[in-house]
Coordinates of C-alpha atoms in Angstrom, one line a residue:
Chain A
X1 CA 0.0 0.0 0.0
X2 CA 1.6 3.4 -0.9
X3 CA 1.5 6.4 1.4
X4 CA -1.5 8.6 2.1
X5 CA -0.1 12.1 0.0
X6 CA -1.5 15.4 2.3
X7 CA -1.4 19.0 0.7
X8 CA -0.5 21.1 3.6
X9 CA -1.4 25.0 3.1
X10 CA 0.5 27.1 5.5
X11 CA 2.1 30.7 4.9
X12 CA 4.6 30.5 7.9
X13 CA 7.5 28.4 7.3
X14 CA 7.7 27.1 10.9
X15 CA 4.4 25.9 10.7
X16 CA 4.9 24.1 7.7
X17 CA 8.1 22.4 9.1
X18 CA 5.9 21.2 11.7
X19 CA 3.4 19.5 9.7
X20 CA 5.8 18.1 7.4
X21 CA 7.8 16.5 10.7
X22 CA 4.3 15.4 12.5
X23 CA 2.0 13.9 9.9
X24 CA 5.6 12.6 8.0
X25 CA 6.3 10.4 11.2
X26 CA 2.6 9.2 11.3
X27 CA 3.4 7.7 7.1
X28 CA 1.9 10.2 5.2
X29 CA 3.7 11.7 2.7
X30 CA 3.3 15.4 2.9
X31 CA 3.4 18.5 0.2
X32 CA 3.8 22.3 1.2
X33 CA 2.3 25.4 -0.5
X34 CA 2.8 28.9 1.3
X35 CA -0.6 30.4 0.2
X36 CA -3.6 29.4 -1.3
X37 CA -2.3 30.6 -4.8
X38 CA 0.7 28.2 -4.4
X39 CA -1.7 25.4 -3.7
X40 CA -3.6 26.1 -6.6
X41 CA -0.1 25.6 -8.1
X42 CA 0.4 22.2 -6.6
X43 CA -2.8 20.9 -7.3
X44 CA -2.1 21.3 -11.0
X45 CA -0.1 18.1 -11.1
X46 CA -1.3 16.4 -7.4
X47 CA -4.1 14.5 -6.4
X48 CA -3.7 14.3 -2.7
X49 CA -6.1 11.9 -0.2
X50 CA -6.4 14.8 2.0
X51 CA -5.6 18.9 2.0
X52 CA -5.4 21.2 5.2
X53 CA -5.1 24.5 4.8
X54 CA -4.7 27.3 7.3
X55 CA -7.2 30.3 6.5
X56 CA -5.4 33.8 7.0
X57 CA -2.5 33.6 4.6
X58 CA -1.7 36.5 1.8
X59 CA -2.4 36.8 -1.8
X60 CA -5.5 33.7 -1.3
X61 CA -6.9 33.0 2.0
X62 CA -8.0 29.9 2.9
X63 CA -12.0 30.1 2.3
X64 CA -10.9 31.0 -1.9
X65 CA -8.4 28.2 -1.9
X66 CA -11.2 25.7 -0.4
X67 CA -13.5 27.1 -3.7
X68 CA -10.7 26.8 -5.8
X69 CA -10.1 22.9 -5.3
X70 CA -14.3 22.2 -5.2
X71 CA -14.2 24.0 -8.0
X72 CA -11.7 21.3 -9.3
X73 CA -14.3 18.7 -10.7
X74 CA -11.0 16.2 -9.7
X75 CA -10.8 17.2 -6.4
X76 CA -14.8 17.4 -5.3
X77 CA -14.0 14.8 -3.0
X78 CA -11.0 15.1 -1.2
X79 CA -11.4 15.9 2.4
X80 CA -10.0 19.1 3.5
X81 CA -9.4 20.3 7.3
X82 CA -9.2 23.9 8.1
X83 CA -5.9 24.1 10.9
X84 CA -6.0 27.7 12.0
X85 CA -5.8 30.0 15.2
X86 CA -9.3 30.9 14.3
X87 CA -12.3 29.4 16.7
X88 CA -15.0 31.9 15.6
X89 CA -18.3 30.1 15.1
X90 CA -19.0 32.4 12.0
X91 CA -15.8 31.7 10.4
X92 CA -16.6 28.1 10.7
X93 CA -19.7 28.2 9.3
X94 CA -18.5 29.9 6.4
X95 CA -15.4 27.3 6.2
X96 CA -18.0 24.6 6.1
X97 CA -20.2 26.5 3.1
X98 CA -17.2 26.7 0.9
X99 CA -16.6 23.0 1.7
X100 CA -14.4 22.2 4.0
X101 CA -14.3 19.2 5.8
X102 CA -13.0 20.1 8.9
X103 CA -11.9 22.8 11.3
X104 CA -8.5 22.4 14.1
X105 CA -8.1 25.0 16.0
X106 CA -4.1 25.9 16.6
X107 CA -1.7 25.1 18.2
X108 CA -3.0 21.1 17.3
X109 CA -2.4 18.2 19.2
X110 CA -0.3 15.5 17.2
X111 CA -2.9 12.6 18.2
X112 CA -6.4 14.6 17.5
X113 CA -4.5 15.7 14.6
X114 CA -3.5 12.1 13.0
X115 CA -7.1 10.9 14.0
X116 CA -9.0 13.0 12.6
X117 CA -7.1 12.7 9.5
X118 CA -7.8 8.9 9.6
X119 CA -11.0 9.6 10.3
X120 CA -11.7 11.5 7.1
X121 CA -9.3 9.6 4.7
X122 CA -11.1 6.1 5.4
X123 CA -10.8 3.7 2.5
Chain B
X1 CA -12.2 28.1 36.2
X2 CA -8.9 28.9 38.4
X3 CA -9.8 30.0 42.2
X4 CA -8.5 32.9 43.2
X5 CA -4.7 32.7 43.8
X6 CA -2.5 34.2 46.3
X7 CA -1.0 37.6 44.7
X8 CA 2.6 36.4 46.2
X9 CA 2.6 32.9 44.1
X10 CA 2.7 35.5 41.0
X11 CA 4.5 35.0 38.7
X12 CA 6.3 32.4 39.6
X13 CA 4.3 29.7 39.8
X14 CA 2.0 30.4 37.1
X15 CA 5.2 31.0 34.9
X16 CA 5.5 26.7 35.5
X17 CA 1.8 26.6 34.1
X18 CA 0.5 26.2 30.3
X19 CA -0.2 29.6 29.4
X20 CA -4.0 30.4 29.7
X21 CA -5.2 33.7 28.5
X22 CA -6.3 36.3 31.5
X23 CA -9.0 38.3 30.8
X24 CA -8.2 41.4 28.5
X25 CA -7.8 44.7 31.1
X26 CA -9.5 47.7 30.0
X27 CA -6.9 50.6 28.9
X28 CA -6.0 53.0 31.5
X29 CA -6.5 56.6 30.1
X30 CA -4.4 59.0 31.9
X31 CA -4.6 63.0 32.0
X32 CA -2.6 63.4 28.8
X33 CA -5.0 61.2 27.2
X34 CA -2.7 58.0 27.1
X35 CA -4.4 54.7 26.6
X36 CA -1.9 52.3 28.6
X37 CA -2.9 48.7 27.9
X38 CA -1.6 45.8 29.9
X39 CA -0.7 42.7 27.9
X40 CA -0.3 39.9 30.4
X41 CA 0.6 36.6 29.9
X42 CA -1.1 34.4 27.3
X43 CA -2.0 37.2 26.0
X44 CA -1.3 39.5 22.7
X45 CA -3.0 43.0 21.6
X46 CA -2.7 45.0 18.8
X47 CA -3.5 48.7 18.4
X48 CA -4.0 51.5 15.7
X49 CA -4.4 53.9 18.5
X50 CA -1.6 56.5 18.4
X51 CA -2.3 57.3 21.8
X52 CA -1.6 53.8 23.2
X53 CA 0.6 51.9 25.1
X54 CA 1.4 48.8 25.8
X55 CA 2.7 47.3 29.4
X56 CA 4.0 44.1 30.2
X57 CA 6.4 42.9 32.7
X58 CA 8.5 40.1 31.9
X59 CA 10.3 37.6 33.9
X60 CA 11.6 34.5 32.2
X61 CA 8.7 35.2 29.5
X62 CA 9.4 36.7 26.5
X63 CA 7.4 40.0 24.7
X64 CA 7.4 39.8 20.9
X65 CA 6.8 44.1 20.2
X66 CA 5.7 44.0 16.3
X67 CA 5.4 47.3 14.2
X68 CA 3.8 48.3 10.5
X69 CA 5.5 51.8 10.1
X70 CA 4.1 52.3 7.4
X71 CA 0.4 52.2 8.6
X72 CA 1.2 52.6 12.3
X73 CA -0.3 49.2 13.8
X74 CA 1.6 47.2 16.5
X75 CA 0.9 45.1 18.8
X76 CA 2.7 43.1 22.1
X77 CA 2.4 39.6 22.4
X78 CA 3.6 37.9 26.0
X79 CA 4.1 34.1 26.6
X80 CA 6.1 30.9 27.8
X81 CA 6.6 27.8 26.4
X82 CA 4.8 25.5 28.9
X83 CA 6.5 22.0 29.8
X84 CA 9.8 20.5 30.0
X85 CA 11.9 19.5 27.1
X86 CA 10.6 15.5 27.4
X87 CA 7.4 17.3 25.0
X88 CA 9.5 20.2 22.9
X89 CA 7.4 19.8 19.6
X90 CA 4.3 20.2 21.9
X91 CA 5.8 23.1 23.7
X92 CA 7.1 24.8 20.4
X93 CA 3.7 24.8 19.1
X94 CA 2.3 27.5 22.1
X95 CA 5.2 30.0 21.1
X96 CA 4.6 29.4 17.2
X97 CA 0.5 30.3 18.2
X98 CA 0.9 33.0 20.0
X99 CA 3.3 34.6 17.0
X100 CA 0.6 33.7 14.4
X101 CA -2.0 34.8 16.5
X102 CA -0.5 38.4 16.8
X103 CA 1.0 38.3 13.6
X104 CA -2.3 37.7 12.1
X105 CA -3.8 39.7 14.0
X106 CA -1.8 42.8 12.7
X107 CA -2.2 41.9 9.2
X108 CA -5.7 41.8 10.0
X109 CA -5.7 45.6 11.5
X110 CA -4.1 46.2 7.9
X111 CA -0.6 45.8 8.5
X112 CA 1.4 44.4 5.8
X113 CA 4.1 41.1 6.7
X114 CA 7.0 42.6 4.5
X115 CA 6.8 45.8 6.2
X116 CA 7.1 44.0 10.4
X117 CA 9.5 45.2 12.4
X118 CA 10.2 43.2 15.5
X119 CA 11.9 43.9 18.7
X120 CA 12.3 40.9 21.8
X121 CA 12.4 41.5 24.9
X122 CA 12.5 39.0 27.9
X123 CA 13.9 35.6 28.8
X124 CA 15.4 36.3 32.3
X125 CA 17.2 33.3 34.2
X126 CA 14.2 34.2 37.4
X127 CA 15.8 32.9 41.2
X128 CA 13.3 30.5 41.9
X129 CA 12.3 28.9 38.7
X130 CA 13.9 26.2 36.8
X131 CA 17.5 26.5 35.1
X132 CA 16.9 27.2 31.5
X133 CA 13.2 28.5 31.1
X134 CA 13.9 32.1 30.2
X135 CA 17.0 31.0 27.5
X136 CA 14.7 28.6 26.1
X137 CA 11.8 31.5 25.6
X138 CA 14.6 33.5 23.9
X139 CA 16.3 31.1 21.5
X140 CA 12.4 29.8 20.2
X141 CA 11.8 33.5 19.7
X142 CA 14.6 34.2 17.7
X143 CA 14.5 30.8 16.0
X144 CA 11.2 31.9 14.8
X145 CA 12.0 35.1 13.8
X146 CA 14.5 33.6 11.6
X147 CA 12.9 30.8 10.0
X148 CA 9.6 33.1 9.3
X149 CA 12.2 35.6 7.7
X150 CA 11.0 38.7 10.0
X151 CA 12.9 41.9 10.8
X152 CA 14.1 41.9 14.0
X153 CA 15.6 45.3 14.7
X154 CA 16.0 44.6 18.4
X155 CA 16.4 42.3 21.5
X156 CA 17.8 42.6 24.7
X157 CA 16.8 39.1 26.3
X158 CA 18.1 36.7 29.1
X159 CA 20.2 38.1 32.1
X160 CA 18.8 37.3 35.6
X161 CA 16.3 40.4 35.8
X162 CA 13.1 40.9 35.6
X163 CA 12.0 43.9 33.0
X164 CA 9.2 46.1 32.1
X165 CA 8.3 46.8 28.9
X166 CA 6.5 49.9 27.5
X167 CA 5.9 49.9 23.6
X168 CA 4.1 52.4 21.7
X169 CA 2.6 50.5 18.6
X170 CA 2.4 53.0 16.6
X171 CA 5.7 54.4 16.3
X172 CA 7.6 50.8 17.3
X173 CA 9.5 53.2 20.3
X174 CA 9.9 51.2 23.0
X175 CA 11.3 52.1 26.6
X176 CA 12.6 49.2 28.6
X177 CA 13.4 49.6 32.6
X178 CA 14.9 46.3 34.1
X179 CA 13.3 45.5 37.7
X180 CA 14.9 45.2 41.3
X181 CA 14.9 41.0 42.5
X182 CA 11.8 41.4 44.3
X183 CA 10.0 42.5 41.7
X184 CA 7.4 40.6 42.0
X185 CA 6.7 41.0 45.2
X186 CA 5.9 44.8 44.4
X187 CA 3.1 44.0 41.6
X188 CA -0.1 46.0 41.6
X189 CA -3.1 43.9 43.0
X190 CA -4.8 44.1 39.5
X191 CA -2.5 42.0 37.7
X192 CA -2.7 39.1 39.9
X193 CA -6.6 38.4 39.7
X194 CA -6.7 35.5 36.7
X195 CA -9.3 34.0 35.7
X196 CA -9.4 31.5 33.3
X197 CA -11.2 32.1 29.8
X198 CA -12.4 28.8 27.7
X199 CA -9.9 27.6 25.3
X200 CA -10.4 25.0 22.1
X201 CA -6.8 25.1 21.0
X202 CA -6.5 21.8 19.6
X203 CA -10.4 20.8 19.2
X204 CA -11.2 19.1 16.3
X205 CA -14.7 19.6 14.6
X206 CA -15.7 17.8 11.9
X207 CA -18.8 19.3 9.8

């Protein structure tokens, strides 16, 4: 069985780092955009089992980049979890309308992290 | 909730503690029309306000002070990594919040990231607390700074004193006076009344 691939969306570096080092260890193999623009980018040529994207980032935030990829007939879907510092109910909700799958609220936890990941990338 | 706590075990002991945000004080306006806000720790607030100030007093915690001079926002952020190094990712990840929460904050307020200008401040070796706290506030701060690619344009961090910070977030001035031993012995009642606010860092919600 080959790895799980994950699209992580982050526009800090260390947070990035992180993700690549935590859901890495866990067997997933992991890609990095720095902006919602940049994941656009990737997406061109990836098809990952899962995306999670942070929301505030420059030049796309993350509520466009979630329209972006369900507006990828290819990508309709994939499951995608919001990680962000974010915890307003409003924010959520409007998360959730564009189509995400998911909200985390930073800084994560490395276990409710991985299983909610296996919870949504079942099968 | 946290019962109320004895004004004396401040800040030591809650310096050992996970950092829980306190609720916000109102600004105190003074007779020259100063707003000085208090930023305690846990905690992070930006400002617009030319008139404000922000307050914190450091021991081995550190104060990230973060400027936009070109559209005069700011703000003061003021924490600890919680723990001991057996969990370092874990801990790491309360110092990377609280940076992204102020940073993105700021940008919020209409600040722009290219234009930050940071200065630290903090990371005192405190009598009484454990070897190594304070330096380890400092180096994840400037790790940070460095890995994010900020501009930090000043620190003055570690020693064995305690400090207080004033920082106007408008103009990025900052005045910084250290603090005799018994520093915090000294404190202002209102500072040591916490209360604990409800926190969902880490909560996972599926739609």
């Amino acid at each position: 069985m080959t790895a799980k691939q994950i699209l992580a969306v982050d526009d800090s570096r260390t947070m990035r780092n992180m993700l690549k080092q935590t859901l890495g260890e866990a067997g997933y193999e992991v890609s990095l955009a720095e902006d919602g623009v940049d994941g656009v980018e990737r997406l061109r040529d990836l098809t990952p089992d899962l995306v999670i994207t942070d929301i505030n980032m420059p030049r796309m935030d993350g509520f466009r980049f979630i329209e972006e990829v369900r507006g990828l007939g290819r990508l309709r879907g994939v499951p995608i979890l919001v990680l962000t510092t974010e915890s307003d109910q409003a924010l959520r909700n409007r998360a959730r309308a564009a189509g995400a799958t998911g909200w985390i609220v930073k800084p994560f936890d490395d276990g409710n992290l991985i299983s909610a990941i296996r919870k949504v990338t079942v099968g | 909730m946290a019962g109320s706590r004895d004004p004396q075990e401040w800040p030591l002991e809650r310096e050992r503690r996970a950092p829980q945000p306190d609720p916000v004080l109102p600004p105190v306006v003074d007779a020259n029309g100063t707003k000085t806000l208090s930023v305690l720790q846990g905690q992070f607030r930006v400002s617009d306000d030319p008139d404000a100030v922000m307050t914190t007093i450091l021991g081995s915690c550190v104060a990230t002070c973060v400027w936009d001079p070109d559209t005069g926002v700011g703000g003061m952020n003021h924490f600890l990594l919680p723990g001991t190094e057996k969990n370092r990712s874990g801990n790491l990840r309360y110092g990377v919040n609280s940076m992204e929460l102020l940073i993105n904050a700021l940008l919020q307020q209409g600040a722009r990231r290219e234009n930050l200008h940071l200065k630290l401040f903090g990371g005192a070796r405190m009598f009484g607390t454990e070897d190594g706290i304070g330096r380890k506030n400092a180096e994840f701060a400037v790790w940070y700074v460095e890995t994010e690619g900020l501009r930090l344009v000043k620190k003055c961090l570690g020693g064995t004193r305690g400090r207080k910070v004033r920082f106007w977030p408008g103009s990025g001035h900052a005045q910084l006076k250290f603090l005799q031993n018994d520093w915090h012995e000294t404190l202002s009642p209102e500072t040591t009344t916490p209360r604990r606010r409800a926190d969902d860092s880490g909560v996972v919600t599926l739609f």
